[in-house]
Amino acid sequence: MNLSSTPVTRRALFASALTAATAAVTLVGCSDTEGAGTAAGSASASRRTLTVGMELAYPPFETKDDAGNPTGVSVSFMQDFADAYGYELKVENMGFDGLIPSLQTRKADCVMSSITITPEREEQVDFTDPYAVAQLAILANASSGIESADDLNQPGKTVAVKTGSTGDVYATKNLAQAEILRLADESACVTEVSQGRADGFLYDQLTIYRNQKANPDTTVAVFIPFQDPEYWGIAVQQGDDELREELNAFIAESRQNGEFDKLTETYLAEEKAAFDELGFRWFFDFDEQDAATGDSAAADAGEAANSEGKDA
Amino acid sequence: MRIELEGVTHAFADAPVLAGIDFADDVSTLAVIGPSGGGKSTLLRIVGGLIAPTAGTVRVDGAEVPRDGEALARYRASLGFVFQDGGLFHHLTARENIALPLRAVHGLAEDRARRRADELLERFGLAAEADKRPSELSGGQRQRVAIARAVAPRPRMLLLDEPTSALDPEYTTEVLNLLRDLKDGGTRFVAVTHEMGFARHACSKVAFLCNGRLAEYGESAEVFSHPRTPELKRFLGKLLEWRV
Amino acid sequence: MRNPFVAGRDGRATPAQALASYALVCAAVIGFFWLSLAMAGIALNLDFVAQFRTRIADGLLLTLEISVASLVLSCVIGLPVAVGQGSRILPVRYLCDLYVKLIRGTPLLAQIYLFFYIVGTAWGVENRFAAGVIILSVFSGAYIAEIVRGSLSSLDSGQLEAARAVGFTRAQTLRYVVVPQLVSRTLPALTGQFASIVKDSSLLSVIAVIELTQTMQEISASTFNLFGTYLVLAALYLVLTLPIMFVSRWFERRGSYAH
């Protein structure tokens, strides 16, 4: 990544602050080129930057580590993709509302931020093949008696959703009887439910599972599937077929070579166990037939593709 | 108007300003002179009921000056004050500055108060300024409006606190001329002033206040031509130093 | 005929001059914005305005209602606090002082979340409109207290002495001198504060008060028309705040005698 650029900037600033002669600045410039050359070794000089937009507020998929660096399933995934296809990865953190506009204004090359593929979004951007599948669940107030989505679709019931999320879309379409409370922040939605201001909060199963564990006395989780599964895709600029094809190829490889299992192991081991126990479909258990067939063969193919990518 | 002072003493935050003033006389026009910080303005405010003295008594026309309440407000209303600067209400026009106290304090009807204000503005050459606020007037015009406000309710006496010391010389003359005209018309006043010509020629009596004491008092012609105390001699000598 | 774009020596402009120059400046700003849009390759689509006009109008109305209610309530809070800051009863003085410092020293967003989810829940403030008005009033009250305190301390002692000298009683001094001077000094800043309230009310969207900003965010979320909605949002706020700012300026000119 762009680790090398930080000291250069500092030195350049330092130099200009001292109003040193231009020679000094040139010197810094020279040493920088040299340093970069040795660090990159034999890698080709034309490594392209891949700017990925993410909302780093959705652990463990997109989040920040304690030091503030981007981390999570999507970050690791994109890093592996960038390594394989010869990109310099740059993660841009932005609000969920700004993700699609960042593609339209070419501030980002692609967006991987647990975005559900919807026809409306497909009018604005292009999506890769789905890489994960999720389902909505309900975080209900413990004393609300909510046991299904139908229980929420009643006059006098209040449903909290995150503005613009698929929960919002679902509630707007299917819970017309209830009052819909659109909030910018997930934790605000959870607070609304745990305080009893809202009866339920519609969001993906993982978030609901985690927040129910965090508020065991005031909330209950309703996991009964009440809608079609949502497929998450990586969004690219409209017409950017080259990048989309590369991503599609990498997604296909990852499904074969255990990349997703590795990510699950790293970030989601506990949740996976809980989901298995509850009998839920796992995020990356997508195409059950394909997943069942020979792992070793797929892994080989993946490795081949990987090394090919590095050489390119 | 008879003014009687007995042992009038005043201190601001333990700093003595007046150290026991005794005085009794019938006053028609009195100039109070003396070096700065001598307690002249404080004494004027005590006589006018704006400050209560730390000790001593003040009697005017035989009655003690009230210390608070309605009686004090009525006492103040029976006098006319003119301050060095800033005595006019910023937010009111020249006419309203005169008419408002007439209505609110002296109970005049709206049209009578207005007529009285216009009559005085006319007399003082300020008819064109009636609808202007103080910030739109010259310093001399402001002081003339202030004098008009002070004389409007026909007070028993004017109390003037350095009415010209914030003014440019040309405005000083116009204000002093106005005061001389008022005196000739029978208006009584006590004036704290640095204008020795005015004190000497327009005031019948002069009081010289120095270091919180009444150092000299008498007919102005007498006091100016034959100063008795060394303090007054020194004071007048200093004033003459730069005389043309 | 003098140059239409240069004010007279006294710094004043004729109405025609003012109008011409203002139009020129507005055209330049709008032109710059259009150019930026073109250079960024963004095609503006404002079709959603017609489609959602009822919701937009409702949001605008609610913003106005919240702002007016908050202005009234924040004056009710701010005036006593301004007086209380000069109180001789020390706990009262320090309470007022602490209130002003706490409110002015923390972001409105934090105040909204903390008040709504902690204080509001504890004391049963369920209605979001009411909660929004209370939060915004408590916030704005601190600023109004500072405005009023500033006017109070700028009251000239010479004016009070003059009031005593003409024979006004305490009540008359308050009525004829203190209040009129305070009002004329406070009104411009108070009007400006109203414009701030209108803008600040947009943050109430985080607790799902469906005012103008929340309405536009909801529309943006379903149409993905981020630029169109925020452009219309900004324009609608200007429709509210520009006239207020002109009134504020007018008050300022009218009351300029004090300075």
GROMACS .gro file of N, CA and C in nm, chain A residues 150-206:
model
  171
  150ASP      N    1  -4.519  -1.036   1.017
  150ASP     CA    2  -4.661  -1.000   1.016
  150ASP      C    3  -4.702  -0.930   1.145
  151ASP      N    4  -4.640  -0.973   1.257
  151ASP     CA    5  -4.672  -0.907   1.384
  151ASP      C    6  -4.633  -0.760   1.382
  152LEU      N    7  -4.532  -0.728   1.302
  152LEU     CA    8  -4.489  -0.588   1.294
  152LEU      C    9  -4.579  -0.505   1.206
  153ASN      N   10  -4.640  -0.572   1.107
  153ASN     CA   11  -4.721  -0.499   1.009
  153ASN      C   12  -4.860  -0.471   1.064
  154GLN      N   13  -4.864  -0.400   1.175
  154GLN     CA   14  -4.991  -0.369   1.240
  154GLN      C   15  -4.993  -0.219   1.273
  155PRO      N   16  -5.112  -0.161   1.269
  155PRO     CA   17  -5.121  -0.021   1.312
  155PRO      C   18  -5.073  -0.009   1.456
  156GLY      N   19  -4.999   0.097   1.486
  156GLY     CA   20  -4.951   0.118   1.622
  156GLY      C   21  -4.816   0.058   1.648
  157LYS      N   22  -4.767  -0.024   1.553
  157LYS     CA   23  -4.633  -0.080   1.570
  157LYS      C   24  -4.531   0.014   1.505
  158THR      N   25  -4.413   0.018   1.561
  158THR     CA   26  -4.308   0.103   1.507
  158THR      C   27  -4.189   0.017   1.467
  159VAL      N   28  -4.141   0.035   1.344
  159VAL     CA   29  -4.029  -0.043   1.293
  159VAL      C   30  -3.911   0.050   1.267
  160ALA      N   31  -3.799   0.020   1.330
  160ALA     CA   32  -3.678   0.099   1.305
  160ALA      C   33  -3.599   0.037   1.192
  161VAL      N   34  -3.548   0.121   1.102
  161VAL     CA   35  -3.463   0.072   0.994
  161VAL      C   36  -3.351   0.174   0.974
  162LYS      N   37  -3.243   0.127   0.913
  162LYS     CA   38  -3.138   0.222   0.877
  162LYS      C   39  -3.174   0.281   0.742
  163THR      N   40  -3.168   0.414   0.734
  163THR     CA   41  -3.211   0.485   0.614
  163THR      C   42  -3.142   0.428   0.490
  164GLY      N   43  -3.224   0.385   0.394
  164GLY     CA   44  -3.170   0.339   0.267
  164GLY      C   45  -3.124   0.195   0.264
  165SER      N   46  -3.128   0.126   0.380
  165SER     CA   47  -3.086  -0.014   0.382
  165SER      C   48  -3.194  -0.102   0.320
  166THR      N   49  -3.160  -0.229   0.298
  166THR     CA   50  -3.262  -0.317   0.241
  166THR      C   51  -3.376  -0.339   0.340
  167GLY      N   52  -3.344  -0.327   0.468
  167GLY     CA   53  -3.451  -0.332   0.569
  167GLY      C   54  -3.551  -0.220   0.546
  168ASP      N   55  -3.498  -0.102   0.512
  168ASP     CA   56  -3.581   0.014   0.481
  168ASP      C   57  -3.668  -0.017   0.359
  169VAL      N   58  -3.605  -0.071   0.256
  169VAL     CA   59  -3.678  -0.104   0.133
  169VAL      C   60  -3.789  -0.205   0.161
  170TYR      N   61  -3.753  -0.309   0.238
  170TYR     CA   62  -3.851  -0.413   0.269
  170TYR      C   63  -3.967  -0.356   0.349
  171ALA      N   64  -3.934  -0.278   0.452
  171ALA     CA   65  -4.038  -0.224   0.539
  171ALA      C   66  -4.129  -0.130   0.462
  172THR      N   67  -4.070  -0.045   0.378
  172THR     CA   68  -4.150   0.049   0.300
  172THR      C   69  -4.250  -0.025   0.212
  173LYS      N   70  -4.203  -0.139   0.155
  173LYS     CA   71  -4.287  -0.213   0.063
  173LYS      C   72  -4.389  -0.302   0.136
  174ASN      N   73  -4.344  -0.367   0.243
  174ASN     CA   74  -4.425  -0.474   0.301
  174ASN      C   75  -4.484  -0.447   0.440
  175LEU      N   76  -4.439  -0.342   0.505
  175LEU     CA   77  -4.491  -0.316   0.640
  175LEU      C   78  -4.565  -0.182   0.642
  176ALA      N   79  -4.655  -0.166   0.545
  176ALA     CA   80  -4.720  -0.037   0.527
  176ALA      C   81  -4.807   0.002   0.647
  177GLN      N   82  -4.853  -0.096   0.723
  177GLN     CA   83  -4.941  -0.066   0.837
  177GLN      C   84  -4.864  -0.003   0.953
  178ALA      N   85  -4.737  -0.038   0.963
  178ALA     CA   86  -4.659   0.008   1.078
  178ALA      C   87  -4.599   0.146   1.050
  179GLU      N   88  -4.558   0.213   1.160
  179GLU     CA   89  -4.486   0.338   1.144
  179GLU      C   90  -4.339   0.305   1.124
  180ILE      N   91  -4.278   0.362   1.020
  180ILE     CA   92  -4.138   0.330   0.992
  180ILE      C   93  -4.049   0.444   1.039
  181LEU      N   94  -3.951   0.407   1.119
  181LEU     CA   95  -3.861   0.504   1.179
  181LEU      C   96  -3.726   0.491   1.109
  182ARG      N   97  -3.692   0.590   1.028
  182ARG     CA   98  -3.566   0.580   0.953
  182ARG      C   99  -3.456   0.654   1.025
  183LEU      N  100  -3.350   0.581   1.060
  183LEU     CA  101  -3.241   0.641   1.137
  183LEU      C  102  -3.110   0.623   1.062
  184ALA      N  103  -3.019   0.716   1.084
  184ALA     CA  104  -2.893   0.715   1.010
  184ALA      C  105  -2.794   0.616   1.068
  185ASP      N  106  -2.819   0.573   1.190
  185ASP     CA  107  -2.718   0.500   1.263
  185ASP      C  108  -2.777   0.368   1.315
  186GLU      N  109  -2.706   0.256   1.292
  186GLU     CA  110  -2.758   0.127   1.339
  186GLU      C  111  -2.776   0.122   1.489
  187SER      N  112  -2.675   0.179   1.561
  187SER     CA  113  -2.683   0.170   1.707
  187SER      C  114  -2.803   0.249   1.759
  188ALA      N  115  -2.842   0.355   1.687
  188ALA     CA  116  -2.963   0.426   1.726
  188ALA      C  117  -3.085   0.336   1.709
  189CYS      N  118  -3.088   0.258   1.601
  189CYS     CA  119  -3.199   0.164   1.578
  189CYS      C  120  -3.207   0.065   1.694
  190VAL      N  121  -3.091   0.011   1.733
  190VAL     CA  122  -3.089  -0.087   1.841
  190VAL      C  123  -3.138  -0.023   1.970
  191THR      N  124  -3.092   0.100   1.997
  191THR     CA  125  -3.134   0.170   2.118
  191THR      C  126  -3.285   0.191   2.119
  192GLU      N  127  -3.340   0.228   2.003
  192GLU     CA  128  -3.485   0.249   1.993
  192GLU      C  129  -3.559   0.123   2.037
  193VAL      N  130  -3.508   0.008   1.993
  193VAL     CA  131  -3.575  -0.118   2.025
  193VAL      C  132  -3.554  -0.154   2.172
  194SER      N  133  -3.430  -0.142   2.218
  194SER     CA  134  -3.404  -0.186   2.356
  194SER      C  135  -3.476  -0.096   2.455
  195GLN      N  136  -3.501   0.032   2.418
  195GLN     CA  137  -3.575   0.122   2.507
  195GLN      C  138  -3.726   0.111   2.488
  196GLY      N  139  -3.767   0.032   2.388
  196GLY     CA  140  -3.909   0.013   2.366
  196GLY      C  141  -3.977   0.124   2.288
  197ARG      N  142  -3.898   0.217   2.234
  197ARG     CA  143  -3.958   0.322   2.150
  197ARG      C  144  -4.003   0.261   2.018
  198ALA      N  145  -3.924   0.163   1.969
  198ALA     CA  146  -3.962   0.090   1.849
  198ALA      C  147  -3.986  -0.055   1.888
  199ASP      N  148  -4.073  -0.123   1.812
  199ASP     CA  149  -4.104  -0.263   1.844
  199ASP      C  150  -4.003  -0.358   1.781
  200GLY      N  151  -3.951  -0.321   1.663
  200GLY     CA  152  -3.856  -0.409   1.597
  200GLY      C  153  -3.762  -0.333   1.508
  201PHE      N  154  -3.648  -0.396   1.481
  201PHE     CA  155  -3.547  -0.337   1.394
  201PHE      C  156  -3.514  -0.441   1.288
  202LEU      N  157  -3.525  -0.402   1.164
  202LEU     CA  158  -3.502  -0.492   1.052
  202LEU      C  159  -3.360  -0.475   0.999
  203TYR      N  160  -3.282  -0.582   1.005
  203TYR     CA  161  -3.146  -0.573   0.951
  203TYR      C  162  -3.099  -0.713   0.922
  204ASP      N  163  -2.973  -0.726   0.879
  204ASP     CA  164  -2.926  -0.859   0.843
  204ASP      C  165  -2.910  -0.946   0.968
  205GLN      N  166  -2.909  -1.076   0.946
  205GLN     CA  167  -2.907  -1.172   1.057
  205GLN      C  168  -2.787  -1.153   1.149
  206LEU      N  169  -2.671  -1.124   1.089
  206LEU     CA  170  -2.550  -1.115   1.170
  206LEU      C  171  -2.558  -1.000   1.270
   0.00000   0.00000   0.00000
